Amino acid sequence: MTRAVLPRALNAARDMPLESLKASRLRLSTHFKTPVSLSLDHRRHISAYGYTQAKALVYSQYGEPKDVLSLHTHSISPPASTSITLRMLTAPINPADINQVQGVYPSKPPMNTSLGTNVPSAVAGNEGAAEVVGLGGSVKSVAKGDWVIMKSSAMGTWRTHMQADENEVLKIDDKTGLTPLQVATVSVNPCTAYRMLKDFTSWDWGAGEWFIQNGANSGVGRAAIQLGKEWGLKSINVIRERPGWEELKKELEGLGATKVVTEEQLMSKGFKDMIKEWTNGGREPIKLGLNCVGGKNATAIAKVLGQGAHMITYGAMSKKPTELPTALLIFKEIVFEGFWVSKWGDRNPVEKKQTVDDVLRMTREGRFKDIPVEEVKWDWETKIEPLKEAVQGTLEGFRKGKSVFVFGKT
Ligand SMILES: NC(=O)c1ccc[n+]([C@@H]2O[C@H](COP(=O)([O-])OP(=O)(O)OC[C@H]3O[C@@H](n4cnc5c(N)ncnc54)[C@H](OP(=O)(O)O)[C@@H]3O)[C@@H](O)[C@H]2O)c1
């Protein structure tokens, strides 16, 4: 056995029962004439020669997550130069992550064999919070114990550990008072809502002005409600009807929603009159529409927008195209646009950090509430099935909360 194959040997030892592990440690130590440090309490995080043991949800072909995801075990070499080793803390399962695995999302992580998979593979997941656990000799911007998030998408966050360059992560300057969940979910949904509310009107918002949105109970929708309230805006929020939808309505009102309506109400003949009543007979026009649903829902939203308003499409949860009445373009001069936070973040790294910091400041101050989540524990012993089920389940509607991987201290 050479030193080069040691990580593979340790890899195999990792899942051994305790007694075999002790024997294996002794054998390896005798062979290398040096103590092989293999903590029995933290068997997974193997420190011999600084190698870290990791598991990752990978895919080598596009398709339904339940069909294409597999759990790959590998070793990560000690970080050198400006690279850092990260231990994932929490990573959400967002709709875009699924679309990426299905191969229908524009951002596709490259598939390769760098993690020792038999065939070229990519690690799934785009967002998450991680703790720095290892540093290359030239690293300057982070220290062990710091929390970081990914600077860009497609870095593969559904894994227990990863290695990155220090330039690929954003350090959370002050993690006091924050939870890993809050940090793990700040960079996509709240940033999307923040930028859409700030950057897309042809005027500065005045106090008490209106916006309307569908998918209002989504992560982005909840963020828009709260940011709107923070900035003195009034919101009309469309949700899909479900048993007990009044409870959800109350919950959203608690976050700061001015009005909450169901899709059925939005599509009803009486909706225009409701809008008139709320907006002082139309004298307070709705200046912005946010659309992540598409189909008839989006058309109905567009129809109640005021003259010269902007409508931003940022998702298509119904999988139906967004159809727009011609008259809205010609006579009402509505501006229809799209927004993609990944592209925005790549083009505006400084503003991205400022946006993340601002949302985390509000979170710390108790003015930005956590999204409801369903935790999916991911310990070293966790098998692939519950992980795959959690990913696949995200495609179903009417969920109680967003599924998030919560990593054990492996
Ligand atoms: N463009 C960007 O930069 C960007 C950034 C972030 C998110 N997004 C997009 O924004 C959307 C929301 O993402 P998220 O992470 O905030 O969502 P989320 O928290 O995971 O919630 C999913 C939302 O989608 C709704 N939904 C599910 N199936 C639906 C269907 N068939 N028809 C209508 N609504 C349906 C759910 O409503 P129910 O409770 O009624 O099922 C819920 O409001 C997604 O399309 C996502 O891709 C885009």
Coordinates of C-alpha atoms and ligand atoms in Angstrom, one line a residue:
M1 CA 0.0 0.0 0.0
T2 CA 1.4 3.4 -0.9
R3 CA 0.5 6.7 0.7
A4 CA -1.5 7.6 -2.4
V5 CA -4.0 4.8 -1.8
L6 CA -4.4 5.6 1.9
P7 CA -7.5 7.7 1.3
R8 CA -9.2 4.9 -0.5
A9 CA -8.3 2.5 2.3
L10 CA -9.7 4.9 4.8
N11 CA -12.8 5.3 2.7
A12 CA -13.5 1.7 2.9
A13 CA -12.9 1.7 6.6
R14 CA -15.3 4.5 7.2
D15 CA -18.5 2.5 7.4
M16 CA -17.0 -0.4 9.4
P17 CA -18.3 -1.4 12.7
L18 CA -16.3 -0.1 15.7
E19 CA -14.2 -3.2 16.3
S20 CA -13.2 -3.6 12.7
L21 CA -12.4 0.1 12.6
K22 CA -10.1 -0.2 15.6
A23 CA -8.3 -3.1 13.9
S24 CA -8.1 -1.2 10.7
R25 CA -6.6 1.8 12.5
L26 CA -4.0 -0.4 14.1
R27 CA -3.2 -2.0 10.8
L28 CA -2.8 1.3 9.0
S29 CA -0.7 2.8 11.8
T30 CA 1.6 -0.2 11.8
H31 CA 1.9 -0.1 8.1
F32 CA 2.8 3.6 7.9
K33 CA 4.8 3.5 11.1
T34 CA 2.9 6.6 12.1
P35 CA -0.3 7.0 14.1
V36 CA -3.3 7.2 11.8
S37 CA -5.6 9.4 13.6
L38 CA -9.1 8.1 13.1
S39 CA -11.4 9.6 15.7
L40 CA -13.9 7.0 17.0
D41 CA -16.4 9.6 17.8
H42 CA -16.1 11.3 14.5
R43 CA -15.2 8.4 12.4
R44 CA -16.3 10.1 9.2
H45 CA -14.2 13.2 9.4
I46 CA -10.9 11.3 8.9
S47 CA -7.9 13.4 9.8
A48 CA -5.0 11.2 8.6
Y49 CA -3.0 13.4 6.3
G50 CA -5.8 15.9 6.4
Y51 CA -8.3 14.0 4.1
T52 CA -11.9 14.7 4.7
Q53 CA -14.6 12.1 4.0
A54 CA -17.6 13.4 2.1
K55 CA -20.9 12.2 0.6
A56 CA -22.6 14.0 -2.3
L57 CA -25.9 13.7 -4.1
V58 CA -24.8 13.4 -7.7
Y59 CA -26.3 12.8 -11.1
S60 CA -24.7 11.7 -14.4
Q61 CA -27.7 12.1 -16.6
Y62 CA -30.7 14.4 -16.6
G63 CA -34.1 13.1 -15.5
E64 CA -36.4 12.9 -12.5
P65 CA -34.5 13.2 -9.3
K66 CA -35.8 9.8 -8.0
D67 CA -34.3 8.1 -11.1
V68 CA -31.0 9.9 -11.5
L69 CA -29.7 10.9 -8.1
S70 CA -27.2 8.7 -6.3
L71 CA -25.2 9.1 -3.1
H72 CA -21.4 9.2 -3.8
T73 CA -18.8 8.8 -1.1
H74 CA -15.4 10.2 -1.6
S75 CA -12.3 11.8 0.1
I76 CA -11.4 15.4 -0.2
S77 CA -7.7 16.2 -0.2
P78 CA -6.2 18.7 2.3
P79 CA -6.8 22.2 1.0
A80 CA -3.8 23.9 -0.6
S81 CA -3.0 27.4 -1.6
T82 CA -6.3 29.5 -1.7
S83 CA -8.7 26.5 -1.4
I84 CA -10.9 25.9 1.6
T85 CA -12.7 22.8 2.9
L86 CA -16.3 23.4 3.8
R87 CA -18.8 21.4 5.9
M88 CA -22.3 22.0 4.8
L89 CA -24.7 23.1 7.5
T90 CA -28.0 23.5 5.7
A91 CA -29.1 23.5 2.0
P92 CA -32.6 24.1 0.7
I93 CA -34.3 22.2 -2.1
N94 CA -35.5 24.9 -4.4
P95 CA -37.7 24.4 -7.5
A96 CA -34.7 25.5 -9.7
D97 CA -32.6 22.7 -8.3
I98 CA -35.0 20.1 -9.5
N99 CA -35.2 21.8 -13.0
Q100 CA -31.4 21.6 -13.1
V101 CA -31.4 17.9 -12.4
Q102 CA -34.1 17.4 -15.0
G103 CA -31.8 19.2 -17.5
V104 CA -34.4 22.0 -18.2
Y105 CA -32.6 24.8 -16.4
P106 CA -30.2 27.1 -18.3
S107 CA -27.5 26.9 -15.7
K108 CA -26.0 23.4 -15.8
P109 CA -23.0 22.4 -13.6
P110 CA -20.3 20.6 -15.6
M111 CA -20.2 16.9 -15.3
N112 CA -16.8 15.4 -14.6
T113 CA -15.1 12.7 -12.6
S114 CA -13.2 15.0 -10.2
L115 CA -14.9 13.3 -7.2
G116 CA -13.9 9.9 -8.4
T117 CA -17.3 8.8 -9.8
N118 CA -17.3 6.1 -12.4
V119 CA -18.9 8.3 -15.0
P120 CA -18.9 12.1 -15.4
S121 CA -21.3 13.5 -12.8
A122 CA -22.4 16.8 -11.2
V123 CA -23.3 17.5 -7.6
A124 CA -26.9 18.8 -7.2
G125 CA -28.0 21.8 -5.2
N126 CA -27.3 25.5 -5.7
E127 CA -27.8 27.2 -2.4
G128 CA -26.6 26.6 1.2
A129 CA -24.7 27.6 4.3
A130 CA -21.4 26.1 5.1
E131 CA -18.8 26.2 7.8
V132 CA -15.1 26.6 6.9
V133 CA -13.3 23.6 8.4
G134 CA -10.0 23.6 6.5
L135 CA -7.7 26.3 5.0
G136 CA -5.0 26.3 2.3
G137 CA -1.8 28.1 3.2
S138 CA -2.6 31.3 1.2
V139 CA -6.2 31.8 2.3
K140 CA -6.7 35.3 3.5
S141 CA -10.5 36.1 3.4
V142 CA -11.9 33.4 5.7
A143 CA -10.9 31.6 8.9
K144 CA -11.9 28.2 10.4
G145 CA -15.4 28.4 11.9
D146 CA -16.6 31.2 9.6
W147 CA -19.9 30.7 7.8
V148 CA -20.1 31.2 4.1
I149 CA -22.6 31.0 1.2
M150 CA -21.9 30.3 -2.4
K151 CA -21.1 33.3 -4.6
S152 CA -22.7 31.7 -7.7
S153 CA -25.1 29.0 -8.6
A154 CA -24.2 25.4 -9.8
M155 CA -21.5 24.8 -7.2
G156 CA -23.3 21.7 -5.8
T157 CA -24.5 22.2 -2.2
W158 CA -26.2 18.9 -1.6
R159 CA -23.2 17.2 0.0
T160 CA -21.7 16.9 3.4
H161 CA -18.4 18.6 2.6
M162 CA -16.9 20.3 -0.4
Q163 CA -13.8 22.1 -1.5
A164 CA -13.9 25.6 -3.0
D165 CA -11.6 28.5 -3.7
E166 CA -11.9 31.3 -1.2
N167 CA -13.0 33.6 -4.0
E168 CA -16.0 31.3 -4.7
V169 CA -17.7 32.0 -1.4
L170 CA -19.3 34.9 0.4
K171 CA -18.3 35.2 4.0
I172 CA -21.1 36.0 6.5
D173 CA -19.4 38.9 8.3
D174 CA -21.4 38.6 11.4
K175 CA -23.2 35.4 12.1
T176 CA -24.3 36.4 15.6
G177 CA -28.0 35.8 16.1
L178 CA -28.4 34.0 12.8
T179 CA -29.3 30.3 12.2
P180 CA -27.8 28.2 9.5
L181 CA -31.3 28.0 7.9
Q182 CA -31.5 31.8 7.7
V183 CA -28.1 32.0 6.1
A184 CA -28.7 29.0 3.8
T185 CA -31.9 30.6 2.3
V186 CA -30.9 34.2 2.0
S187 CA -29.2 34.3 -1.4
V188 CA -31.9 33.2 -3.8
N189 CA -35.4 33.9 -2.7
P190 CA -35.0 37.1 -0.6
C191 CA -32.5 38.5 -3.0
T192 CA -34.9 37.9 -5.9
A193 CA -37.8 39.6 -4.1
Y194 CA -35.5 42.5 -3.0
R195 CA -34.2 43.2 -6.4
M196 CA -37.5 42.9 -8.2
L197 CA -39.1 45.4 -5.8
K198 CA -36.2 47.8 -6.0
D199 CA -35.0 47.7 -9.5
F200 CA -38.0 47.4 -11.8
T201 CA -40.2 50.5 -11.6
S202 CA -39.8 53.6 -13.7
W203 CA -40.2 55.7 -10.6
D204 CA -39.2 55.8 -6.9
W205 CA -41.7 54.0 -4.8
G206 CA -44.0 56.3 -2.8
A207 CA -45.3 55.3 0.6
G208 CA -48.4 53.1 0.4
E209 CA -48.1 52.3 -3.3
W210 CA -49.3 48.9 -4.5
F211 CA -47.8 45.8 -6.0
I212 CA -49.5 42.5 -6.8
Q213 CA -48.0 39.0 -6.9
N214 CA -48.9 35.4 -7.4
G215 CA -47.2 32.4 -5.7
A216 CA -47.5 34.7 -2.6
N217 CA -46.8 31.8 -0.1
S218 CA -43.6 30.8 -1.9
G219 CA -40.2 31.7 -0.5
V220 CA -39.9 34.6 -2.9
G221 CA -43.5 35.7 -2.2
R222 CA -43.1 35.7 1.5
A223 CA -39.9 37.7 1.1
A224 CA -41.7 40.2 -1.1
I225 CA -44.5 40.6 1.4
Q226 CA -42.0 41.4 4.2
L227 CA -39.7 43.7 2.2
G228 CA -42.8 45.5 0.9
K229 CA -44.0 46.1 4.4
E230 CA -40.5 47.2 5.5
W231 CA -40.5 49.7 2.7
G232 CA -44.0 51.0 3.2
L233 CA -45.6 49.3 0.2
K234 CA -49.1 47.7 0.0
S235 CA -49.4 44.3 -1.5
I236 CA -52.1 42.1 -3.1
N237 CA -51.2 38.5 -2.7
V238 CA -52.6 35.6 -4.7
I239 CA -52.5 32.0 -3.4
R240 CA -54.0 28.8 -4.6
E241 CA -57.1 27.7 -2.7
R242 CA -56.7 24.7 -0.4
P243 CA -58.5 23.3 2.6
G244 CA -58.0 25.8 5.4
W245 CA -56.6 28.5 3.1
E246 CA -57.9 31.1 5.5
E247 CA -55.1 30.1 7.9
L248 CA -52.5 30.7 5.2
K249 CA -54.2 34.0 4.5
K250 CA -53.8 35.0 8.2
E251 CA -50.2 33.8 8.2
L252 CA -49.4 36.0 5.2
E253 CA -51.2 39.0 6.7
G254 CA -49.1 38.4 9.8
L255 CA -46.0 38.9 7.6
G256 CA -47.4 42.2 6.3
A257 CA -49.6 41.3 3.4
T258 CA -52.2 44.0 2.8
K259 CA -54.6 41.8 0.9
V260 CA -54.6 38.0 0.3
V261 CA -56.9 36.5 -2.4
T262 CA -57.3 33.0 -3.9
E263 CA -56.6 32.3 -7.6
E264 CA -60.4 31.7 -7.9
Q265 CA -61.1 35.3 -6.6
L266 CA -58.4 36.6 -9.0
M267 CA -60.1 35.0 -12.0
S268 CA -63.6 36.0 -10.9
K269 CA -65.6 38.7 -12.6
G270 CA -65.8 40.7 -9.3
F271 CA -62.0 41.0 -8.9
K272 CA -61.8 44.3 -10.7
D273 CA -64.4 45.8 -8.3
M274 CA -62.4 44.5 -5.3
I275 CA -59.3 46.2 -6.8
K276 CA -61.2 49.4 -7.3
E277 CA -62.4 49.4 -3.7
W278 CA -58.9 48.8 -2.3
T279 CA -57.2 51.3 -4.5
N280 CA -59.5 54.2 -3.9
G281 CA -61.4 53.8 -7.1
G282 CA -58.2 53.1 -9.1
R283 CA -56.6 56.4 -8.0
E284 CA -53.8 54.4 -6.4
P285 CA -52.7 52.3 -9.4
I286 CA -50.9 49.0 -9.0
K287 CA -47.4 49.8 -10.2
L288 CA -45.7 46.4 -10.2
G289 CA -46.7 42.8 -10.8
L290 CA -44.6 39.8 -9.8
N291 CA -45.4 36.5 -11.6
C292 CA -43.9 33.1 -10.8
V293 CA -47.0 31.0 -11.9
G294 CA -47.8 31.9 -15.6
G295 CA -51.0 30.8 -17.4
K296 CA -54.3 32.5 -16.8
N297 CA -53.2 33.5 -13.4
A298 CA -50.5 35.8 -14.9
T299 CA -52.9 37.2 -17.5
A300 CA -55.4 38.1 -14.7
I301 CA -52.7 39.9 -12.8
A302 CA -51.5 41.8 -15.8
K303 CA -55.1 43.1 -16.4
V304 CA -55.3 44.9 -13.1
L305 CA -51.9 46.7 -13.4
G306 CA -52.0 50.5 -13.7
Q307 CA -50.8 52.6 -16.7
G308 CA -47.1 52.1 -17.4
A309 CA -46.7 49.5 -14.7
H310 CA -44.0 46.8 -14.9
M311 CA -44.7 43.1 -14.7
I312 CA -41.8 40.8 -13.9
T313 CA -41.9 37.1 -14.7
Y314 CA -39.4 35.1 -12.6
G315 CA -40.9 31.6 -12.6
A316 CA -43.5 29.3 -14.2
M317 CA -44.8 27.0 -11.5
S318 CA -47.9 26.1 -13.5
K319 CA -45.7 25.2 -16.5
K320 CA -48.1 27.2 -18.6
P321 CA -46.9 30.1 -20.8
T322 CA -47.6 33.6 -19.8
E323 CA -50.1 35.1 -22.3
L324 CA -50.5 38.8 -22.4
P325 CA -53.4 40.8 -24.0
T326 CA -52.1 43.0 -26.7
A327 CA -54.0 46.0 -25.5
L328 CA -51.9 46.1 -22.3
L329 CA -48.8 46.5 -24.4
I330 CA -50.1 49.1 -26.7
F331 CA -52.6 51.2 -24.7
K332 CA -51.6 50.6 -21.1
E333 CA -47.9 50.7 -21.9
I334 CA -47.2 47.9 -19.4
V335 CA -43.6 46.8 -19.5
F336 CA -43.1 43.0 -19.4
E337 CA -39.8 41.8 -18.2
G338 CA -38.0 38.8 -16.7
F339 CA -35.6 38.5 -13.9
W340 CA -33.0 35.8 -13.0
V341 CA -31.2 36.3 -9.8
S342 CA -28.2 34.0 -10.8
K343 CA -27.3 36.2 -13.7
W344 CA -28.0 39.4 -11.7
G345 CA -25.7 38.1 -8.9
D346 CA -22.9 37.3 -11.4
R347 CA -23.1 40.7 -12.9
N348 CA -23.5 42.6 -9.6
P349 CA -21.3 40.9 -7.0
V350 CA -21.0 43.9 -4.8
E351 CA -24.8 44.6 -4.8
K352 CA -25.4 40.9 -4.1
K353 CA -23.3 41.1 -1.0
Q354 CA -25.1 44.3 0.1
T355 CA -28.5 42.7 -0.5
V356 CA -27.6 39.6 1.4
D357 CA -26.2 41.7 4.3
D358 CA -29.3 43.9 4.3
V359 CA -31.7 40.9 4.5
L360 CA -29.6 39.3 7.2
R361 CA -29.6 42.6 9.2
M362 CA -33.4 42.6 9.0
T363 CA -33.4 39.0 10.0
R364 CA -31.2 39.7 13.0
E365 CA -33.5 42.5 14.0
G366 CA -36.5 40.2 13.9
R367 CA -38.0 42.0 10.9
F368 CA -37.6 39.3 8.4
K369 CA -39.1 35.9 9.4
D370 CA -38.0 32.4 8.5
I371 CA -39.8 30.5 5.8
P372 CA -41.7 27.4 6.9
V373 CA -39.6 24.4 6.3
E374 CA -39.6 20.6 6.5
E375 CA -36.2 19.5 7.8
V376 CA -34.6 16.6 6.1
K377 CA -31.8 15.3 8.4
W378 CA -28.7 14.2 6.6
D379 CA -26.3 12.3 8.9
W380 CA -23.4 10.1 7.8
E381 CA -25.6 7.0 8.1
T382 CA -28.5 8.5 6.1
K383 CA -29.3 6.4 3.1
I384 CA -30.1 7.7 -0.4
E385 CA -33.9 7.0 -0.2
P386 CA -35.1 9.7 2.2
L387 CA -32.8 12.2 0.5
K388 CA -34.2 11.3 -3.0
E389 CA -37.8 11.3 -1.7
A390 CA -37.3 14.8 -0.2
V391 CA -36.0 16.1 -3.5
Q392 CA -38.8 14.4 -5.6
G393 CA -41.5 15.6 -3.1
T394 CA -40.6 19.2 -3.8
L395 CA -42.4 18.9 -7.1
E396 CA -45.7 18.5 -5.4
G397 CA -47.8 21.6 -4.7
F398 CA -49.6 22.6 -1.5
R399 CA -46.7 21.8 0.7
K400 CA -46.4 22.9 4.4
G401 CA -42.9 24.2 3.9
K402 CA -39.7 24.1 1.8
S403 CA -37.6 21.0 2.3
V404 CA -34.1 21.7 3.6
F405 CA -31.2 19.4 4.2
V406 CA -29.9 19.8 7.7
F407 CA -26.5 18.2 8.0
G408 CA -25.4 16.3 11.1
K409 CA -21.9 17.1 12.5
T410 CA -20.1 14.5 10.4
Ligands
LIG1 N1 -35.9 33.9 -11.6 C1 -35.2 33.9 -10.4 O1 -34.1 34.4 -10.2 C2 -35.8 33.0 -9.3 C3 -35.3 33.0 -8.0 C4 -35.9 32.3 -7.0 C5 -37.1 31.6 -7.3 N2 -37.5 31.6 -8.6 C6 -38.8 30.9 -9.0 O2 -39.8 31.3 -8.1 C7 -40.7 30.3 -8.0 C8 -40.9 30.1 -6.5 O3 -39.7 29.6 -5.9 P1 -39.6 29.4 -4.3 O4 -38.3 28.8 -4.0 O5 -39.9 30.7 -3.7 O6 -40.8 28.4 -4.1 P2 -41.2 27.5 -2.9 O7 -41.0 28.3 -1.6 O8 -40.6 26.2 -3.0 O9 -42.8 27.4 -3.1 C9 -43.3 26.9 -4.3 C10 -44.5 27.8 -4.7 O10 -44.9 27.4 -6.0 C11 -46.4 27.2 -5.9 N3 -46.8 26.1 -6.9 C12 -46.3 24.9 -6.9 N4 -46.9 24.2 -7.9 C13 -47.7 25.1 -8.5 C14 -48.6 25.0 -9.6 N5 -48.7 23.9 -10.3 N6 -49.3 26.2 -10.0 C15 -49.1 27.3 -9.3 N7 -48.3 27.4 -8.2 C16 -47.6 26.3 -7.9 C17 -46.6 26.8 -4.5 O11 -48.0 27.1 -4.2 P3 -48.9 26.1 -3.5 O12 -48.6 26.2 -2.0 O13 -50.3 26.5 -3.8 O14 -48.6 24.7 -4.0 C18 -45.7 27.8 -3.8 O15 -46.2 29.1 -3.7 C19 -40.2 29.1 -8.7 O16 -40.7 29.1 -10.0 C20 -38.7 29.4 -8.8 O17 -38.1 28.7 -9.8 C21 -36.9 32.3 -9.6

